């Protein structure tokens, strides 16, 4: 035997001390066929004489098992490890499922099945998800200027067009970044109106003006669902039908062992931080599983307009809707992404590219390090994704049933309050654009991207820079400059409570 082997169970990198006995035989079998030695011990171990380290390459979603071994041998060993990890995770998830109350069993099972599929992909994917050499600028006709879309005007039957629409707001986020508890959508942003208030006012105005029935759907998370449903009673007399569904609930996984942190389905005690909502890319599966997708298709609805609830510029645009319902070339468009011009503040934003013959959203996390500066170039990549999306309901149903919606995995590292390092596997809704047919980008005015992420943003939308009408904010025509002024409040004002207590002045931004 050459050298001294290293025990996998002791290394902790795979956290396989418990299941090691199950796979020692396979590892030994592999070692025998490759001529590698191993140290006799109570569990599986590294082949001795190999320059292994158990470093986890989390941002690439793979293990760097060894650079010293032959490629074929390393590949075989990686596959053994993957299979054993998946078996271990499967058993852990089965244990968790047994703790689900009867009325939650089926819903929990769907969530855990979804997590298993995502985890499987996480283990299979290697390296950056894009080949930089294949990235091209999108063809000119694949990103239309908004002015061209607007120039088509509106049809006489705009009411019937509106009746084909469903508005979906992403409502899974908390207000913790602004020092608030509970759903972010319930923070007061203008004249004591919350994000949710303004959204309801916008859609009610549409329904009253055009005598239509455009419903509002809120995609909640387990963090926001209960509080949101309590507040919905106040809208009972509004001319808006409001529906809700929950995005999935996935278990956080230990960064070292890659096993779920959760021990049961509860949110209390040791499980307080064990679960997370897996990003807004989960909308396709959750919307389908909720039954609402089929319901709306049965009612004759054709498109959903999806946006973040904290983007106050994301209102229903009749010109874009008409472009979808009455395509100029006669070819139905299944997916429209609103993009807008980059500024130096937006260089990290995802951009639309042409990749292997289809439109593809590329995020900075997918870019090889050697090309990050190129990705940030405002001159080369001039637009970024606003996350205002128009998507065909029939296409979502078709792709979901074919299991054909492809989204890159976002690996989000976190540290829990107790110091445990975990990772969350997430997806983004816009990344699915490449799965849809005849997708399109529309370069919209900056006014359609007005997110409120900080108290500095909040100060802007509360100022006299904007006027409020039927839930929509409009920049004052008196302002001499078309851009939004840059405002950055000090650390004393990062929380909404401190901000509202201490700022009592009316700031004028018209000519700043």
Coordinates of C-alpha atoms in Angstrom, one line a residue:
X1 CA 0.0 0.0 0.0
X2 CA 1.4 3.4 -1.0
X3 CA 1.1 6.2 1.4
X4 CA -1.4 6.6 4.1
X5 CA -5.1 6.8 3.3
X6 CA -7.4 9.4 4.6
X7 CA -10.7 8.5 6.2
X8 CA -13.7 10.1 4.5
X9 CA -15.8 9.9 7.7
X10 CA -13.1 11.7 9.6
X11 CA -12.7 14.3 6.9
X12 CA -16.2 15.6 7.4
X13 CA -16.2 17.0 3.9
X14 CA -19.0 14.7 2.8
X15 CA -20.5 14.2 6.2
X16 CA -20.9 10.5 5.4
X17 CA -19.9 9.1 8.8
X18 CA -23.4 7.6 9.3
X19 CA -23.9 6.0 5.9
X20 CA -20.3 5.1 5.3
X21 CA -20.9 1.4 5.9
X22 CA -23.3 1.3 3.0
X23 CA -20.9 2.4 0.4
X24 CA -17.5 1.1 1.7
X25 CA -18.0 -1.9 -0.5
X26 CA -18.5 0.2 -3.6
X27 CA -15.5 2.4 -2.8
X28 CA -13.3 -0.7 -2.2
X29 CA -14.5 -2.2 -5.4
X30 CA -13.7 1.0 -7.3
X31 CA -10.3 1.1 -5.6
X32 CA -9.5 -2.5 -6.5
X33 CA -10.3 -1.9 -10.2
X34 CA -8.2 1.3 -10.3
X35 CA -5.2 -0.1 -8.4
X36 CA -5.6 2.5 -5.7
X37 CA -4.9 1.5 -2.1
X38 CA -6.9 2.5 1.0
X39 CA -6.4 2.5 4.7
X40 CA -8.3 -0.1 6.7
X41 CA -10.8 1.6 9.0
X42 CA -14.4 1.5 10.1
X43 CA -15.8 3.5 7.2
X44 CA -15.0 4.3 3.6
X45 CA -11.9 6.3 3.0
X46 CA -9.8 8.1 0.4
X47 CA -7.6 5.8 -1.7
X48 CA -4.1 6.2 -0.3
X49 CA -1.4 7.6 -2.5
X50 CA -4.0 10.0 -4.0
X51 CA -3.6 13.7 -3.6
X52 CA -7.3 14.1 -2.5
X53 CA -8.7 17.0 -0.5
X54 CA -12.3 17.2 0.4
X55 CA -12.7 20.8 -0.6
X56 CA -16.2 21.6 -1.6
X57 CA -16.5 23.8 -4.7
X58 CA -19.9 25.2 -3.8
X59 CA -20.1 27.9 -6.4
X60 CA -19.7 25.3 -9.1
X61 CA -21.8 22.7 -7.5
X62 CA -19.3 19.9 -7.7
X63 CA -16.5 18.3 -5.7
X64 CA -12.9 18.6 -6.6
X65 CA -12.2 15.0 -5.6
X66 CA -8.7 14.8 -7.1
X67 CA -6.6 16.4 -9.7
X68 CA -3.8 13.8 -9.2
X69 CA -5.9 10.7 -10.2
X70 CA -6.6 9.6 -13.7
X71 CA -9.6 11.2 -15.3
X72 CA -11.5 8.0 -15.7
X73 CA -10.8 6.9 -12.1
X74 CA -11.8 10.3 -10.6
X75 CA -15.0 10.2 -12.7
X76 CA -16.0 6.8 -11.4
X77 CA -15.3 7.8 -7.8
X78 CA -17.3 11.1 -8.3
X79 CA -20.2 9.1 -9.5
X80 CA -20.1 6.8 -6.4
X81 CA -20.0 9.8 -4.2
X82 CA -22.9 11.4 -6.0
X83 CA -25.0 8.3 -5.8
X84 CA -24.3 7.9 -2.1
X85 CA -25.1 11.5 -1.4
X86 CA -28.4 11.3 -3.2
X87 CA -29.3 8.1 -1.3
X88 CA -28.4 9.8 2.0
X89 CA -30.5 12.8 1.2
X90 CA -33.4 10.7 0.0
X91 CA -33.4 8.9 3.4
X92 CA -33.3 12.1 5.3
X93 CA -36.2 13.6 3.3
X94 CA -38.2 10.4 3.9
X95 CA -37.7 10.8 7.6
X96 CA -38.8 14.5 7.4
X97 CA -41.9 13.5 5.4
X98 CA -43.0 11.1 8.1
X99 CA -43.4 14.1 10.5
X100 CA -45.9 15.9 8.3
X101 CA -49.5 16.1 9.6
X102 CA -52.0 14.3 7.4
X103 CA -53.5 17.6 6.0
X104 CA -50.0 18.7 4.9
X105 CA -48.6 15.4 3.7
X106 CA -49.3 15.7 -0.1
X107 CA -48.1 19.4 -0.2
X108 CA -45.0 18.5 1.7
X109 CA -44.3 15.5 -0.5
X110 CA -44.5 17.7 -3.6
X111 CA -42.1 20.2 -2.0
X112 CA -39.6 17.6 -1.0
X113 CA -39.8 15.9 -4.5
X114 CA -39.0 19.2 -6.1
X115 CA -36.0 19.7 -3.8
X116 CA -34.7 16.2 -4.7
X117 CA -34.8 17.1 -8.4
X118 CA -33.0 20.3 -7.8
X119 CA -30.4 18.6 -5.6
X120 CA -29.8 16.0 -8.3
X121 CA -29.1 18.7 -10.8
X122 CA -26.8 20.4 -8.4
X123 CA -24.7 17.3 -8.0
X124 CA -24.6 16.7 -11.8
X125 CA -23.7 20.2 -13.0
X126 CA -20.0 20.9 -13.5
X127 CA -18.3 24.3 -13.8
X128 CA -19.8 27.5 -15.1
X129 CA -23.2 27.1 -16.7
X130 CA -22.3 29.1 -19.8
X131 CA -19.5 28.9 -22.3
X132 CA -18.3 32.5 -22.7
X133 CA -17.2 31.8 -26.3
X134 CA -20.8 31.0 -27.3
X135 CA -22.3 34.2 -26.0
X136 CA -23.4 36.6 -28.7
X137 CA -25.3 39.9 -28.8
X138 CA -29.0 39.3 -29.4
X139 CA -30.3 39.9 -33.0
X140 CA -31.7 43.4 -33.3
X141 CA -35.3 42.1 -33.9
X142 CA -35.2 40.0 -30.7
X143 CA -35.1 43.1 -28.5
X144 CA -37.8 45.6 -29.5
X145 CA -37.7 49.3 -28.5
X146 CA -40.8 50.2 -26.4
X147 CA -41.4 53.2 -28.7
X148 CA -42.0 50.8 -31.6
X149 CA -44.4 48.6 -29.6
X150 CA -46.3 51.7 -28.4
X151 CA -46.5 53.2 -32.0
X152 CA -48.8 50.3 -32.9
X153 CA -51.5 52.0 -30.7
X154 CA -54.3 50.2 -29.0
X155 CA -57.2 48.3 -30.5
X156 CA -60.9 49.2 -30.0
X157 CA -61.4 46.0 -28.1
X158 CA -58.8 46.7 -25.4
X159 CA -61.3 45.4 -22.7
X160 CA -61.4 41.9 -24.3
X161 CA -57.6 42.0 -24.5
X162 CA -57.3 42.9 -20.8
X163 CA -59.7 40.1 -19.9
X164 CA -57.1 37.6 -21.1
X165 CA -54.6 38.8 -18.4
X166 CA -53.7 37.7 -14.9
X167 CA -51.4 39.9 -12.7
X168 CA -49.0 37.9 -10.5
X169 CA -46.9 39.6 -7.9
X170 CA -43.9 38.0 -6.2
X171 CA -44.7 38.4 -2.5
X172 CA -42.4 36.0 -0.8
X173 CA -39.9 38.5 0.7
X174 CA -39.7 39.9 4.2
X175 CA -38.9 43.5 5.2
X176 CA -35.8 42.5 7.2
X177 CA -33.4 44.5 5.0
X178 CA -35.3 47.6 6.0
X179 CA -35.5 46.7 9.6
X180 CA -39.2 45.5 9.5
X181 CA -40.8 42.3 10.5
X182 CA -43.4 40.5 8.4
X183 CA -44.0 40.8 4.6
X184 CA -42.2 43.6 2.8
X185 CA -45.4 44.2 0.8
X186 CA -47.0 45.6 4.0
X187 CA -44.5 48.4 4.5
X188 CA -46.0 51.9 4.0
X189 CA -44.4 53.6 1.0
X190 CA -46.6 56.6 0.1
X191 CA -49.3 58.4 2.1
X192 CA -49.5 55.3 4.4
X193 CA -50.3 53.1 1.4
X194 CA -48.3 49.8 1.3
X195 CA -46.9 48.1 -1.7
X196 CA -49.9 45.8 -1.7
X197 CA -52.4 48.8 -1.4
X198 CA -50.9 50.4 -4.4
X199 CA -51.0 47.2 -6.4
X200 CA -54.7 46.7 -5.6
X201 CA -55.5 50.3 -6.5
X202 CA -53.7 49.9 -9.9
X203 CA -55.7 46.8 -10.9
X204 CA -59.0 48.1 -9.5
X205 CA -58.5 51.3 -11.6
X206 CA -58.0 49.1 -14.7
X207 CA -61.1 47.0 -14.0
X208 CA -63.3 50.1 -13.4
X209 CA -62.0 52.0 -16.4
X210 CA -62.3 49.2 -18.9
X211 CA -65.1 47.2 -17.2
X212 CA -62.8 44.2 -17.0
X213 CA -62.0 41.4 -14.6
X214 CA -58.2 41.3 -14.2
X215 CA -57.4 39.2 -11.1
X216 CA -54.4 39.7 -8.8
X217 CA -52.4 36.6 -7.7
X218 CA -49.9 36.8 -4.9
X219 CA -47.1 34.2 -4.8
X220 CA -46.4 34.1 -1.0
X221 CA -43.8 32.1 0.8
X222 CA -44.3 30.3 4.2
X223 CA -42.7 33.5 5.7
X224 CA -45.4 35.9 4.3
X225 CA -48.5 33.8 3.8
X226 CA -50.2 34.1 7.1
X227 CA -49.7 37.8 7.6
X228 CA -50.7 38.5 4.0
X229 CA -53.9 36.6 4.2
X230 CA -54.9 38.5 7.4
X231 CA -54.6 41.8 5.6
X232 CA -56.5 40.7 2.5
X233 CA -59.8 41.2 4.2
X234 CA -59.5 44.9 3.8
X235 CA -59.9 44.5 0.0
X236 CA -63.1 42.6 0.1
X237 CA -65.1 45.5 -1.3
X238 CA -62.5 46.4 -4.0
X239 CA -63.2 45.5 -7.6
X240 CA -60.3 43.0 -7.7
X241 CA -60.4 39.2 -7.3
X242 CA -57.4 38.3 -5.2
X243 CA -55.9 34.8 -5.1
X244 CA -52.8 33.4 -3.3
X245 CA -50.6 30.4 -3.6
X246 CA -47.4 29.4 -1.8
X247 CA -44.1 28.8 -3.4
X248 CA -42.3 25.7 -2.3
X249 CA -40.6 25.2 1.0
X250 CA -37.1 23.5 0.7
X251 CA -34.7 22.4 3.4
X252 CA -31.4 24.2 3.8
X253 CA -28.5 21.9 3.5
X254 CA -25.3 21.8 5.6
X255 CA -22.5 23.2 3.6
X256 CA -20.1 20.5 4.8
X257 CA -22.3 17.4 4.7
X258 CA -24.8 18.5 2.0
X259 CA -27.5 16.8 4.1
X260 CA -30.7 18.7 5.1
X261 CA -30.5 20.7 8.3
X262 CA -34.2 20.1 9.0
X263 CA -35.2 17.1 11.2
X264 CA -39.0 17.6 10.8
X265 CA -41.5 19.8 9.0
X266 CA -42.0 22.3 11.8
X267 CA -40.7 25.9 11.9
X268 CA -40.1 26.1 15.6
X269 CA -37.3 25.1 17.9
X270 CA -34.2 23.7 16.2
X271 CA -36.1 24.0 12.9
X272 CA -36.6 27.8 13.0
X273 CA -33.9 28.4 10.3
X274 CA -34.0 25.0 8.6
X275 CA -36.3 26.0 5.7
X276 CA -36.3 28.5 2.9
X277 CA -38.3 29.6 -0.2
X278 CA -36.2 28.5 -3.2
X279 CA -36.3 31.7 -5.3
X280 CA -38.9 33.1 -7.7
X281 CA -38.0 30.5 -10.3
X282 CA -40.2 28.2 -8.3
X283 CA -43.3 30.0 -9.7
X284 CA -43.8 27.6 -12.6
X285 CA -44.0 24.5 -10.5
X286 CA -45.9 26.1 -7.6
X287 CA -48.4 27.9 -9.8
X288 CA -49.1 24.6 -11.6
X289 CA -49.4 22.6 -8.4
X290 CA -51.7 25.1 -6.9
X291 CA -54.4 24.4 -9.5
X292 CA -54.7 28.1 -10.4
X293 CA -52.9 27.6 -13.7
X294 CA -55.7 25.3 -14.9
X295 CA -58.4 27.4 -13.4
X296 CA -57.3 30.5 -15.3
X297 CA -56.8 28.7 -18.6
X298 CA -60.3 27.3 -18.1
X299 CA -61.6 30.9 -17.7
X300 CA -60.0 32.0 -21.0
X301 CA -57.0 33.7 -19.5
X302 CA -53.9 33.6 -21.8
X303 CA -51.0 35.6 -20.2
X304 CA -49.6 36.4 -16.8
X305 CA -47.7 39.6 -16.0
X306 CA -45.2 38.7 -13.3
X307 CA -43.2 41.3 -11.3
X308 CA -41.7 42.0 -7.9
X309 CA -44.2 43.6 -5.6
X310 CA -41.6 46.1 -4.5
X311 CA -41.1 47.4 -8.1
X312 CA -43.4 50.4 -8.1
X313 CA -42.9 50.9 -11.8
X314 CA -44.2 47.5 -12.8
X315 CA -47.8 48.4 -13.8
X316 CA -49.9 46.7 -16.5
X317 CA -48.8 48.2 -19.8
X318 CA -51.6 48.0 -22.4
X319 CA -49.2 48.4 -25.3
X320 CA -47.1 45.5 -24.4
X321 CA -50.2 43.4 -23.7
X322 CA -51.6 44.3 -27.1
X323 CA -48.3 43.4 -28.7
X324 CA -48.6 39.9 -27.2
X325 CA -52.2 39.4 -28.0
X326 CA -51.9 40.7 -31.6
X327 CA -48.3 39.9 -32.7
X328 CA -47.3 41.8 -35.8
X329 CA -45.8 38.8 -37.5
X330 CA -48.6 36.5 -36.5
X331 CA -46.4 34.2 -34.4
X332 CA -47.5 34.0 -30.8
X333 CA -44.8 35.1 -28.3
X334 CA -44.6 32.9 -25.3
X335 CA -42.3 35.0 -23.1
X336 CA -41.5 38.7 -23.0
X337 CA -38.8 40.1 -20.7
X338 CA -38.8 43.8 -20.1
X339 CA -35.2 45.2 -20.1
X340 CA -33.9 48.7 -19.7
X341 CA -30.7 50.5 -20.3
X342 CA -27.9 49.9 -17.9
X343 CA -26.3 52.7 -15.8
X344 CA -23.1 52.3 -13.8
X345 CA -25.4 51.3 -10.9
X346 CA -26.7 48.3 -12.8
X347 CA -23.6 46.7 -14.0
X348 CA -24.2 43.5 -12.0
X349 CA -27.7 43.0 -13.4
X350 CA -28.5 40.0 -15.6
X351 CA -28.5 40.7 -19.3
X352 CA -30.1 39.1 -22.4
X353 CA -27.8 37.4 -24.8
X354 CA -28.0 35.1 -27.8
X355 CA -26.8 31.6 -26.8
X356 CA -27.0 28.5 -29.0
X357 CA -29.6 30.1 -31.1
X358 CA -32.0 31.3 -28.3
X359 CA -32.4 34.3 -26.1
X360 CA -30.8 33.6 -22.7
X361 CA -30.5 35.5 -19.5
X362 CA -27.0 35.5 -18.2
X363 CA -26.4 36.5 -14.6
X364 CA -23.0 37.7 -13.2
X365 CA -22.7 34.5 -11.1
X366 CA -22.6 32.5 -14.3
X367 CA -19.7 34.5 -15.8
X368 CA -16.2 33.1 -15.7
X369 CA -14.0 35.3 -13.5
X370 CA -11.8 36.2 -16.5
X371 CA -14.8 37.8 -18.2
X372 CA -16.6 39.6 -15.3
X373 CA -15.2 43.1 -16.3
X374 CA -16.4 42.5 -19.9
X375 CA -19.8 41.5 -18.5
X376 CA -20.0 44.7 -16.5
X377 CA -19.2 46.8 -19.6
X378 CA -22.0 49.3 -20.3
X379 CA -20.9 49.6 -23.9
X380 CA -21.0 45.9 -24.7
X381 CA -23.9 44.7 -22.6
X382 CA -26.2 47.7 -22.6
X383 CA -29.4 46.4 -21.0
X384 CA -30.4 44.5 -17.9
X385 CA -33.5 42.5 -16.8
X386 CA -36.1 44.4 -14.8
X387 CA -37.9 41.1 -13.8
X388 CA -41.1 42.4 -15.4
X389 CA -42.2 39.3 -17.4
X390 CA -45.1 38.4 -19.6
X391 CA -45.6 34.7 -20.0
X392 CA -48.1 32.5 -21.8
X393 CA -50.2 30.3 -19.5
X394 CA -50.6 27.6 -22.1
X395 CA -46.8 27.5 -22.6
X396 CA -46.2 27.2 -18.8
X397 CA -48.6 24.3 -18.7
X398 CA -47.0 22.5 -21.7
X399 CA -43.4 22.9 -20.4
X400 CA -44.3 22.0 -16.8
X401 CA -46.0 18.8 -17.9
X402 CA -43.0 18.0 -20.1
X403 CA -40.6 18.8 -17.3
X404 CA -38.9 21.0 -19.8
X405 CA -38.4 24.3 -17.9
X406 CA -34.6 24.8 -17.6
X407 CA -33.2 27.3 -15.1
X408 CA -29.7 27.5 -13.8
X409 CA -29.2 26.8 -10.2
X410 CA -28.2 29.6 -7.9
X411 CA -26.1 28.5 -4.9
X412 CA -26.8 30.9 -2.1
X413 CA -24.5 30.5 1.0
X414 CA -25.8 31.5 4.4
X415 CA -24.7 31.4 8.0
X416 CA -27.4 30.6 10.5
X417 CA -27.7 32.4 13.9
X418 CA -25.9 29.5 15.6
X419 CA -22.9 29.8 13.3
X420 CA -23.8 26.8 11.0
X421 CA -22.8 27.3 7.4
X422 CA -25.5 26.3 5.0
X423 CA -26.4 26.6 1.3
X424 CA -29.7 27.3 -0.4
X425 CA -30.4 26.0 -3.9
X426 CA -32.5 28.6 -5.8
X427 CA -33.7 29.4 -9.3
X428 CA -34.7 32.7 -11.0
X429 CA -38.0 33.1 -13.0
X430 CA -36.3 35.0 -15.9
X431 CA -33.8 32.2 -16.5
X432 CA -36.5 30.1 -18.1
X433 CA -36.8 32.4 -21.1
X434 CA -34.7 29.9 -23.1
X435 CA -37.3 27.2 -22.6
X436 CA -40.1 29.2 -24.3
X437 CA -40.7 29.6 -28.1
X438 CA -40.5 33.0 -29.9
X439 CA -39.3 34.8 -26.8
X440 CA -38.8 38.6 -26.9
X441 CA -37.1 41.4 -25.0
X442 CA -38.7 44.9 -24.9
X443 CA -36.4 47.8 -24.0
X444 CA -38.7 49.8 -21.8
X445 CA -38.3 53.3 -20.2
X446 CA -36.4 53.4 -16.9
X447 CA -39.7 54.5 -15.3
X448 CA -40.9 50.8 -15.4
X449 CA -38.0 49.9 -13.0
X450 CA -38.6 51.6 -9.7
X451 CA -37.6 49.1 -7.0
X452 CA -37.7 50.0 -3.3
X453 CA -34.9 48.0 -1.7
X454 CA -33.6 50.4 0.9
X455 CA -34.8 53.5 2.9
X456 CA -32.9 55.6 0.4
X457 CA -35.2 54.3 -2.3
X458 CA -38.1 54.9 0.0
X459 CA -37.2 58.5 0.5
X460 CA -37.3 59.0 -3.3
X461 CA -40.8 57.6 -3.8
X462 CA -42.1 59.5 -0.8
X463 CA -40.8 62.8 -2.0
X464 CA -42.4 65.3 -4.4
X465 CA -40.4 63.9 -7.2
X466 CA -43.4 61.6 -7.8
X467 CA -47.1 62.1 -7.9
X468 CA -49.5 59.3 -7.1
X469 CA -52.6 58.5 -9.2
X470 CA -54.7 55.4 -8.9
X471 CA -51.8 53.5 -7.3
X472 CA -49.2 54.5 -9.9
X473 CA -46.3 56.8 -9.4
X474 CA -45.3 59.2 -12.1
X475 CA -42.2 61.4 -12.1
X476 CA -43.0 65.1 -12.1
X477 CA -42.9 66.9 -15.4
X478 CA -41.3 69.8 -13.6
X479 CA -38.1 67.9 -13.1
X480 CA -35.4 69.1 -15.5
X481 CA -33.5 65.9 -15.7
X482 CA -35.0 62.6 -16.9
X483 CA -32.9 60.4 -14.5
X484 CA -33.6 59.6 -10.9
X485 CA -31.3 61.4 -8.4
X486 CA -28.8 59.3 -6.5
X487 CA -29.7 59.3 -2.8
X488 CA -27.7 57.5 -0.1
X489 CA -28.8 57.8 3.5
X490 CA -26.4 57.2 6.4
X491 CA -26.3 54.1 8.5
X492 CA -28.6 55.8 11.1
X493 CA -31.5 55.6 8.6
X494 CA -31.3 52.0 7.3
X495 CA -34.3 50.9 9.3
X496 CA -37.8 52.2 8.4
X497 CA -38.5 53.0 12.1
X498 CA -35.5 55.2 12.5
X499 CA -36.1 56.8 9.1
X500 CA -39.7 57.7 9.9
X501 CA -38.9 59.0 13.4
X502 CA -36.0 61.2 12.4
X503 CA -36.8 62.6 8.9
X504 CA -39.5 65.2 9.0
X505 CA -38.4 67.5 6.2
X506 CA -40.0 67.7 2.7
X507 CA -37.1 67.1 0.3
X508 CA -37.3 68.6 -3.2
X509 CA -35.6 66.7 -5.9
X510 CA -37.1 68.3 -9.0
X511 CA -33.9 70.1 -9.9
X512 CA -31.3 68.1 -8.1

